[in-house]
Amino acid sequence: SQQGEEDPQALSIQEGENATMNCSYKTSINNLQWYRQNSGRGLVHLILIRSNEREKHSGRLRVTLDTSKKSSSLLITASRAADTASYFCATELRGGSEKLVFGKGTKLTVNP
Amino acid sequence: DTAVSQTPKYLVTQMGNDKSIKCEQNLGHDTMYWYKQDSKKFLKIMFSYNNKELIINETVPNRFSPKSPDKAHLNLHINSLELGDSAVYFCASSQNRAETQYFGPGTRLLVL
């Protein structure tokens, strides 16, 4: 079974709206990362949040981490058509082999 | 100026053939990775090298053999290609293990 699971699998919104994606995981982590993948391209790192942090911001992105619920959320505010992409969470397991385990992603479509 | 580059971008080949994919990073990172992304966009780590030393070797058939001639290069050789090997293969690098990873553009492998 997978470590990280994003929810929803797909999300369609209008430009200007906010988009929220969630990630749940099963075991304790050292850090959680969010990546974006545009169609046909490689993944691009967005933000890293460590297990002792609760919230981080980067531009229009806001990431929260709740270790008691083993979940994280990625909020994109004032979305743009260019935000259309798949978004993946990745976790580094605590006491693991220092590898990232990726979820299946949320496909976000922002309609102009 | 591409940070992580892969060649070739596309690879179409017959079952049973042997092929190689090359990866180079110019970021000065110590750790490099190979990932496989299947048709459902699930991204799974295959191998990781740190300073030319293999540190992660997931459950991957012996037909897959990574080679790291130096810190900046990590190549993937695949013997006796099978239909199920069709996927997108991504190379990535990071300065520290399980920290921010930088991905290449991917190699789309189609086995006929």
PDB file of C-alpha atoms in Angstrom:
ATOM      1  CA  SER A   1       0.000   0.000   0.000  1.00  0.00           C
ATOM      2  CA  GLN A   2       1.129   3.542  -0.641  1.00  0.00           C
ATOM      3  CA  GLN A   3       2.517   5.964   1.879  1.00  0.00           C
ATOM      4  CA  GLY A   4       0.991   9.097   0.421  1.00  0.00           C
ATOM      5  CA  GLU A   5      -2.450   9.491  -1.074  1.00  0.00           C
ATOM      6  CA  GLU A   6      -3.670  12.747  -2.588  1.00  0.00           C
ATOM      7  CA  ASP A   7      -7.259  13.828  -2.530  1.00  0.00           C
ATOM      8  CA  PRO A   8      -9.086  14.632  -4.718  1.00  0.00           C
ATOM      9  CA  GLN A   9      -7.741  12.702  -7.709  1.00  0.00           C
ATOM     10  CA  ALA A  10      -8.934  15.479 -10.000  1.00  0.00           C
ATOM     11  CA  LEU A  11     -10.000  19.062  -9.424  1.00  0.00           C
ATOM     12  CA  SER A  12     -11.437  21.545 -11.898  1.00  0.00           C
ATOM     13  CA  ILE A  13     -11.839  25.216 -10.971  1.00  0.00           C
ATOM     14  CA  GLN A  14     -12.151  28.644 -12.584  1.00  0.00           C
ATOM     15  CA  GLU A  15      -9.313  31.118 -12.798  1.00  0.00           C
ATOM     16  CA  GLY A  16      -9.135  33.281  -9.706  1.00  0.00           C
ATOM     17  CA  GLU A  17     -10.536  30.613  -7.401  1.00  0.00           C
ATOM     18  CA  ASN A  18      -8.499  28.865  -4.736  1.00  0.00           C
ATOM     19  CA  ALA A  19      -7.473  25.225  -5.097  1.00  0.00           C
ATOM     20  CA  THR A  20      -6.949  22.923  -2.143  1.00  0.00           C
ATOM     21  CA  MET A  21      -5.346  19.514  -2.398  1.00  0.00           C
ATOM     22  CA  ASN A  22      -4.834  17.097   0.449  1.00  0.00           C
ATOM     23  CA  CYS A  23      -2.293  14.403   1.153  1.00  0.00           C
ATOM     24  CA  SER A  24      -2.575  11.676   3.764  1.00  0.00           C
ATOM     25  CA  TYR A  25       0.189   9.327   4.792  1.00  0.00           C
ATOM     26  CA  LYS A  26       0.499   6.286   6.998  1.00  0.00           C
ATOM     27  CA  THR A  27       3.768   6.329   8.932  1.00  0.00           C
ATOM     28  CA  SER A  28       5.888   8.958  10.689  1.00  0.00           C
ATOM     29  CA  ILE A  29       7.864  11.241   8.450  1.00  0.00           C
ATOM     30  CA  ASN A  30      10.912  13.525   8.510  1.00  0.00           C
ATOM     31  CA  ASN A  31       9.580  15.831   5.851  1.00  0.00           C
ATOM     32  CA  LEU A  32       6.826  16.166   3.285  1.00  0.00           C
ATOM     33  CA  GLN A  33       7.278  17.781  -0.097  1.00  0.00           C
ATOM     34  CA  TRP A  34       4.947  18.977  -2.828  1.00  0.00           C
ATOM     35  CA  TYR A  35       5.844  18.772  -6.512  1.00  0.00           C
ATOM     36  CA  ARG A  36       4.135  19.952  -9.682  1.00  0.00           C
ATOM     37  CA  GLN A  37       4.218  18.115 -13.002  1.00  0.00           C
ATOM     38  CA  ASN A  38       3.061  19.802 -16.174  1.00  0.00           C
ATOM     39  CA  SER A  39       1.855  17.473 -18.898  1.00  0.00           C
ATOM     40  CA  GLY A  40       4.761  15.715 -20.558  1.00  0.00           C
ATOM     41  CA  ARG A  41       7.367  17.303 -18.306  1.00  0.00           C
ATOM     42  CA  GLY A  42       9.448  16.426 -15.272  1.00  0.00           C
ATOM     43  CA  LEU A  43       8.480  17.191 -11.689  1.00  0.00           C
ATOM     44  CA  VAL A  44       9.247  20.575 -10.206  1.00  0.00           C
ATOM     45  CA  HIS A  45       9.754  21.018  -6.477  1.00  0.00           C
ATOM     46  CA  LEU A  46       7.330  23.481  -4.878  1.00  0.00           C
ATOM     47  CA  ILE A  47       7.801  23.374  -1.131  1.00  0.00           C
ATOM     48  CA  LEU A  48       9.269  21.234   1.655  1.00  0.00           C
ATOM     49  CA  ILE A  49       7.806  21.162   5.148  1.00  0.00           C
ATOM     50  CA  ARG A  50       9.556  19.389   8.015  1.00  0.00           C
ATOM     51  CA  SER A  51       7.798  17.296  10.639  1.00  0.00           C
ATOM     52  CA  ASN A  52       8.287  20.003  13.295  1.00  0.00           C
ATOM     53  CA  GLU A  53       6.691  22.698  11.125  1.00  0.00           C
ATOM     54  CA  ARG A  54       2.971  23.358  10.821  1.00  0.00           C
ATOM     55  CA  GLU A  55       2.691  25.828   7.966  1.00  0.00           C
ATOM     56  CA  LYS A  56       4.816  27.248   5.155  1.00  0.00           C
ATOM     57  CA  HIS A  57       4.187  29.831   2.475  1.00  0.00           C
ATOM     58  CA  SER A  58       5.749  30.438  -0.888  1.00  0.00           C
ATOM     59  CA  GLY A  59       4.137  33.068  -3.072  1.00  0.00           C
ATOM     60  CA  ARG A  60       0.571  31.930  -3.767  1.00  0.00           C
ATOM     61  CA  LEU A  61       1.233  28.542  -2.179  1.00  0.00           C
ATOM     62  CA  ARG A  62       0.394  27.635   1.393  1.00  0.00           C
ATOM     63  CA  VAL A  63       1.204  24.215   2.823  1.00  0.00           C
ATOM     64  CA  THR A  64       0.042  22.910   6.167  1.00  0.00           C
ATOM     65  CA  LEU A  65       1.127  19.782   7.993  1.00  0.00           C
ATOM     66  CA  ASP A  66      -0.786  18.025  10.741  1.00  0.00           C
ATOM     67  CA  THR A  67       1.363  15.175  12.035  1.00  0.00           C
ATOM     68  CA  SER A  68      -1.311  14.046  14.496  1.00  0.00           C
ATOM     69  CA  LYS A  69      -3.674  13.407  11.573  1.00  0.00           C
ATOM     70  CA  LYS A  70      -0.851  12.395   9.246  1.00  0.00           C
ATOM     71  CA  SER A  71      -2.054  14.814   6.617  1.00  0.00           C
ATOM     72  CA  SER A  72      -0.963  17.840   4.633  1.00  0.00           C
ATOM     73  CA  SER A  73      -2.752  20.306   2.418  1.00  0.00           C
ATOM     74  CA  LEU A  74      -1.580  22.465  -0.457  1.00  0.00           C
ATOM     75  CA  LEU A  75      -3.536  25.653  -1.107  1.00  0.00           C
ATOM     76  CA  ILE A  76      -3.038  27.614  -4.298  1.00  0.00           C
ATOM     77  CA  THR A  77      -4.652  31.025  -4.050  1.00  0.00           C
ATOM     78  CA  ALA A  78      -5.941  33.102  -6.951  1.00  0.00           C
ATOM     79  CA  SER A  79      -5.312  30.270  -9.398  1.00  0.00           C
ATOM     80  CA  ARG A  80      -4.233  30.884 -12.983  1.00  0.00           C
ATOM     81  CA  ALA A  81      -4.590  28.782 -16.112  1.00  0.00           C
ATOM     82  CA  ALA A  82      -0.824  28.191 -15.910  1.00  0.00           C
ATOM     83  CA  ASP A  83      -1.350  26.342 -12.614  1.00  0.00           C
ATOM     84  CA  THR A  84      -2.976  23.517 -14.582  1.00  0.00           C
ATOM     85  CA  ALA A  85      -0.826  20.481 -13.754  1.00  0.00           C
ATOM     86  CA  SER A  86      -0.644  17.382 -11.585  1.00  0.00           C
ATOM     87  CA  TYR A  87       0.427  17.932  -8.000  1.00  0.00           C
ATOM     88  CA  PHE A  88       2.190  15.239  -5.994  1.00  0.00           C
ATOM     89  CA  CYS A  89       3.053  14.953  -2.344  1.00  0.00           C
ATOM     90  CA  ALA A  90       6.152  13.015  -1.364  1.00  0.00           C
ATOM     91  CA  THR A  91       7.173  11.883   2.090  1.00  0.00           C
ATOM     92  CA  GLU A  92      10.504  10.970   3.590  1.00  0.00           C
ATOM     93  CA  LEU A  93       9.825   8.204   6.084  1.00  0.00           C
ATOM     94  CA  ARG A  94      11.331   8.539   9.544  1.00  0.00           C
ATOM     95  CA  GLY A  95      13.937   5.842  10.126  1.00  0.00           C
ATOM     96  CA  GLY A  96      13.646   4.823   6.519  1.00  0.00           C
ATOM     97  CA  SER A  97      16.189   4.643   3.779  1.00  0.00           C
ATOM     98  CA  GLU A  98      16.172   8.399   3.092  1.00  0.00           C
ATOM     99  CA  LYS A  99      14.039   8.036  -0.001  1.00  0.00           C
ATOM    100  CA  LEU A 100      10.934   9.912  -1.066  1.00  0.00           C
ATOM    101  CA  VAL A 101       7.676   8.042  -1.506  1.00  0.00           C
ATOM    102  CA  PHE A 102       5.298   9.752  -3.912  1.00  0.00           C
ATOM    103  CA  GLY A 103       1.518   9.709  -3.974  1.00  0.00           C
ATOM    104  CA  LYS A 104      -0.540   9.298  -7.146  1.00  0.00           C
ATOM    105  CA  GLY A 105      -1.174  12.999  -7.528  1.00  0.00           C
ATOM    106  CA  THR A 106      -4.068  15.397  -7.961  1.00  0.00           C
ATOM    107  CA  LYS A 107      -4.773  16.570 -11.474  1.00  0.00           C
ATOM    108  CA  LEU A 108      -5.704  20.262 -11.300  1.00  0.00           C
ATOM    109  CA  THR A 109      -7.388  22.004 -14.212  1.00  0.00           C
ATOM    110  CA  VAL A 110      -7.800  25.772 -14.040  1.00  0.00           C
ATOM    111  CA  ASN A 111     -10.259  27.015 -16.627  1.00  0.00           C
ATOM    112  CA  PRO A 112      -9.738  30.511 -18.040  1.00  0.00           C
TER     113      PRO A 112
ATOM    114  CA  ASP B   1      22.030  25.380 -18.862  1.00  0.00           C
ATOM    115  CA  THR B   2      19.664  22.494 -18.131  1.00  0.00           C
ATOM    116  CA  ALA B   3      20.181  21.377 -14.536  1.00  0.00           C
ATOM    117  CA  VAL B   4      19.279  17.705 -15.045  1.00  0.00           C
ATOM    118  CA  SER B   5      19.309  16.369 -18.576  1.00  0.00           C
ATOM    119  CA  GLN B   6      18.366  12.984 -19.962  1.00  0.00           C
ATOM    120  CA  THR B   7      18.898  11.354 -23.318  1.00  0.00           C
ATOM    121  CA  PRO B   8      17.103  10.220 -25.280  1.00  0.00           C
ATOM    122  CA  LYS B   9      13.771  11.935 -24.743  1.00  0.00           C
ATOM    123  CA  TYR B  10      11.890   9.236 -26.634  1.00  0.00           C
ATOM    124  CA  LEU B  11      12.822   5.597 -27.097  1.00  0.00           C
ATOM    125  CA  VAL B  12      10.778   3.157 -29.171  1.00  0.00           C
ATOM    126  CA  THR B  13      12.155  -0.360 -29.371  1.00  0.00           C
ATOM    127  CA  GLN B  14      11.246  -3.996 -29.828  1.00  0.00           C
ATOM    128  CA  MET B  15      10.831  -6.549 -27.082  1.00  0.00           C
ATOM    129  CA  GLY B  16      14.058  -8.326 -26.236  1.00  0.00           C
ATOM    130  CA  ASN B  17      16.338  -5.426 -27.146  1.00  0.00           C
ATOM    131  CA  ASP B  18      18.854  -3.810 -24.814  1.00  0.00           C
ATOM    132  CA  LYS B  19      18.801  -0.038 -24.343  1.00  0.00           C
ATOM    133  CA  SER B  20      20.446   2.655 -22.244  1.00  0.00           C
ATOM    134  CA  ILE B  21      19.257   5.979 -20.903  1.00  0.00           C
ATOM    135  CA  LYS B  22      21.761   8.613 -19.859  1.00  0.00           C
ATOM    136  CA  CYS B  23      21.442  11.280 -17.181  1.00  0.00           C
ATOM    137  CA  GLU B  24      23.671  14.202 -16.309  1.00  0.00           C
ATOM    138  CA  GLN B  25      23.325  16.900 -13.666  1.00  0.00           C
ATOM    139  CA  ASN B  26      25.338  20.112 -13.480  1.00  0.00           C
ATOM    140  CA  LEU B  27      24.141  21.139 -10.028  1.00  0.00           C
ATOM    141  CA  GLY B  28      27.075  19.660  -8.141  1.00  0.00           C
ATOM    142  CA  HIS B  29      24.733  17.348  -6.229  1.00  0.00           C
ATOM    143  CA  ASP B  30      25.944  14.248  -4.445  1.00  0.00           C
ATOM    144  CA  THR B  31      22.848  12.087  -4.896  1.00  0.00           C
ATOM    145  CA  MET B  32      21.129  10.923  -8.072  1.00  0.00           C
ATOM    146  CA  TYR B  33      18.001   8.827  -8.619  1.00  0.00           C
ATOM    147  CA  TRP B  34      16.073   6.883 -11.213  1.00  0.00           C
ATOM    148  CA  TYR B  35      12.282   6.824 -11.023  1.00  0.00           C
ATOM    149  CA  LYS B  36       9.699   5.010 -13.121  1.00  0.00           C
ATOM    150  CA  GLN B  37       6.317   6.644 -13.810  1.00  0.00           C
ATOM    151  CA  ASP B  38       3.648   4.299 -15.103  1.00  0.00           C
ATOM    152  CA  SER B  39       0.631   5.065 -17.253  1.00  0.00           C
ATOM    153  CA  LYS B  40      -1.392   5.991 -14.160  1.00  0.00           C
ATOM    154  CA  LYS B  41       1.221   8.607 -13.226  1.00  0.00           C
ATOM    155  CA  PHE B  42       2.431   6.627 -10.222  1.00  0.00           C
ATOM    156  CA  LEU B  43       6.063   7.544  -9.579  1.00  0.00           C
ATOM    157  CA  LYS B  44       8.253   4.926  -7.956  1.00  0.00           C
ATOM    158  CA  ILE B  45      11.908   5.079  -7.049  1.00  0.00           C
ATOM    159  CA  MET B  46      14.142   2.467  -8.641  1.00  0.00           C
ATOM    160  CA  PHE B  47      17.699   3.337  -7.662  1.00  0.00           C
ATOM    161  CA  SER B  48      19.684   5.978  -5.841  1.00  0.00           C
ATOM    162  CA  TYR B  49      23.409   6.686  -5.884  1.00  0.00           C
ATOM    163  CA  ASN B  50      25.331   8.867  -3.460  1.00  0.00           C
ATOM    164  CA  ASN B  51      28.855   9.806  -4.506  1.00  0.00           C
ATOM    165  CA  LYS B  52      28.878   6.948  -7.037  1.00  0.00           C
ATOM    166  CA  GLU B  53      27.790   4.442  -4.400  1.00  0.00           C
ATOM    167  CA  LEU B  54      24.483   2.556  -4.729  1.00  0.00           C
ATOM    168  CA  ILE B  55      22.357   3.333  -1.680  1.00  0.00           C
ATOM    169  CA  ILE B  56      18.827   2.468  -2.759  1.00  0.00           C
ATOM    170  CA  ASN B  57      17.943  -0.533  -4.871  1.00  0.00           C
ATOM    171  CA  GLU B  58      14.216  -1.143  -4.859  1.00  0.00           C
ATOM    172  CA  THR B  59      12.589  -4.344  -6.041  1.00  0.00           C
ATOM    173  CA  VAL B  60      13.650  -3.952  -9.628  1.00  0.00           C
ATOM    174  CA  PRO B  61      14.332  -6.832 -12.044  1.00  0.00           C
ATOM    175  CA  ASN B  62      17.995  -7.669 -12.590  1.00  0.00           C
ATOM    176  CA  ARG B  63      17.522  -6.613 -16.192  1.00  0.00           C
ATOM    177  CA  PHE B  64      17.853  -3.025 -14.955  1.00  0.00           C
ATOM    178  CA  SER B  65      21.396  -1.998 -14.125  1.00  0.00           C
ATOM    179  CA  PRO B  66      22.381   1.517 -13.112  1.00  0.00           C
ATOM    180  CA  LYS B  67      25.913   2.805 -13.560  1.00  0.00           C
ATOM    181  CA  SER B  68      27.418   5.949 -12.110  1.00  0.00           C
ATOM    182  CA  PRO B  69      30.783   6.750 -13.710  1.00  0.00           C
ATOM    183  CA  ASP B  70      31.041   9.936 -11.646  1.00  0.00           C
ATOM    184  CA  LYS B  71      28.917  12.103  -9.338  1.00  0.00           C
ATOM    185  CA  ALA B  72      27.407  14.022 -12.231  1.00  0.00           C
ATOM    186  CA  HIS B  73      26.229  11.037 -14.255  1.00  0.00           C
ATOM    187  CA  LEU B  74      23.839   8.169 -13.632  1.00  0.00           C
ATOM    188  CA  ASN B  75      22.980   5.906 -16.527  1.00  0.00           C
ATOM    189  CA  LEU B  76      20.367   3.164 -16.711  1.00  0.00           C
ATOM    190  CA  HIS B  77      20.849   0.089 -18.847  1.00  0.00           C
ATOM    191  CA  ILE B  78      17.939  -2.237 -19.505  1.00  0.00           C
ATOM    192  CA  ASN B  79      18.446  -5.728 -20.905  1.00  0.00           C
ATOM    193  CA  SER B  80      15.864  -7.898 -22.666  1.00  0.00           C
ATOM    194  CA  LEU B  81      13.167  -5.236 -22.721  1.00  0.00           C
ATOM    195  CA  GLU B  82       9.613  -6.353 -21.977  1.00  0.00           C
ATOM    196  CA  LEU B  83       6.247  -4.774 -22.784  1.00  0.00           C
ATOM    197  CA  GLY B  84       5.781  -3.898 -19.117  1.00  0.00           C
ATOM    198  CA  ASP B  85       8.896  -1.735 -19.172  1.00  0.00           C
ATOM    199  CA  SER B  86       6.999   0.864 -21.196  1.00  0.00           C
ATOM    200  CA  ALA B  87       6.854   3.947 -18.992  1.00  0.00           C
ATOM    201  CA  VAL B  88       8.436   7.333 -18.456  1.00  0.00           C
ATOM    202  CA  TYR B  89      11.785   7.149 -16.680  1.00  0.00           C
ATOM    203  CA  PHE B  90      12.920  10.176 -14.709  1.00  0.00           C
ATOM    204  CA  CYS B  91      16.354  10.994 -13.429  1.00  0.00           C
ATOM    205  CA  ALA B  92      16.656  13.323 -10.442  1.00  0.00           C
ATOM    206  CA  SER B  93      19.348  14.715  -8.186  1.00  0.00           C
ATOM    207  CA  SER B  94      19.579  16.294  -4.758  1.00  0.00           C
ATOM    208  CA  GLN B  95      22.274  17.733  -2.535  1.00  0.00           C
ATOM    209  CA  ASN B  96      21.176  15.762   0.487  1.00  0.00           C
ATOM    210  CA  ARG B  97      19.276  12.513   0.528  1.00  0.00           C
ATOM    211  CA  ALA B  98      15.477  12.866   0.591  1.00  0.00           C
ATOM    212  CA  GLU B  99      15.686  16.653   0.422  1.00  0.00           C
ATOM    213  CA  THR B 100      14.571  18.784  -2.524  1.00  0.00           C
ATOM    214  CA  GLN B 101      14.982  16.821  -5.724  1.00  0.00           C
ATOM    215  CA  TYR B 102      15.509  18.242  -9.198  1.00  0.00           C
ATOM    216  CA  PHE B 103      14.038  16.178 -12.001  1.00  0.00           C
ATOM    217  CA  GLY B 104      15.061  15.722 -15.594  1.00  0.00           C
ATOM    218  CA  PRO B 105      12.513  15.994 -18.425  1.00  0.00           C
ATOM    219  CA  GLY B 106      11.971  12.237 -18.606  1.00  0.00           C
ATOM    220  CA  THR B 107      12.583   9.510 -21.173  1.00  0.00           C
ATOM    221  CA  ARG B 108       9.458   8.035 -22.712  1.00  0.00           C
ATOM    222  CA  LEU B 109      10.132   4.363 -23.398  1.00  0.00           C
ATOM    223  CA  LEU B 110       7.752   2.373 -25.551  1.00  0.00           C
ATOM    224  CA  VAL B 111       8.415  -1.333 -25.993  1.00  0.00           C
ATOM    225  CA  LEU B 112       6.606  -2.936 -28.926  1.00  0.00           C
TER     226      LEU B 112
END
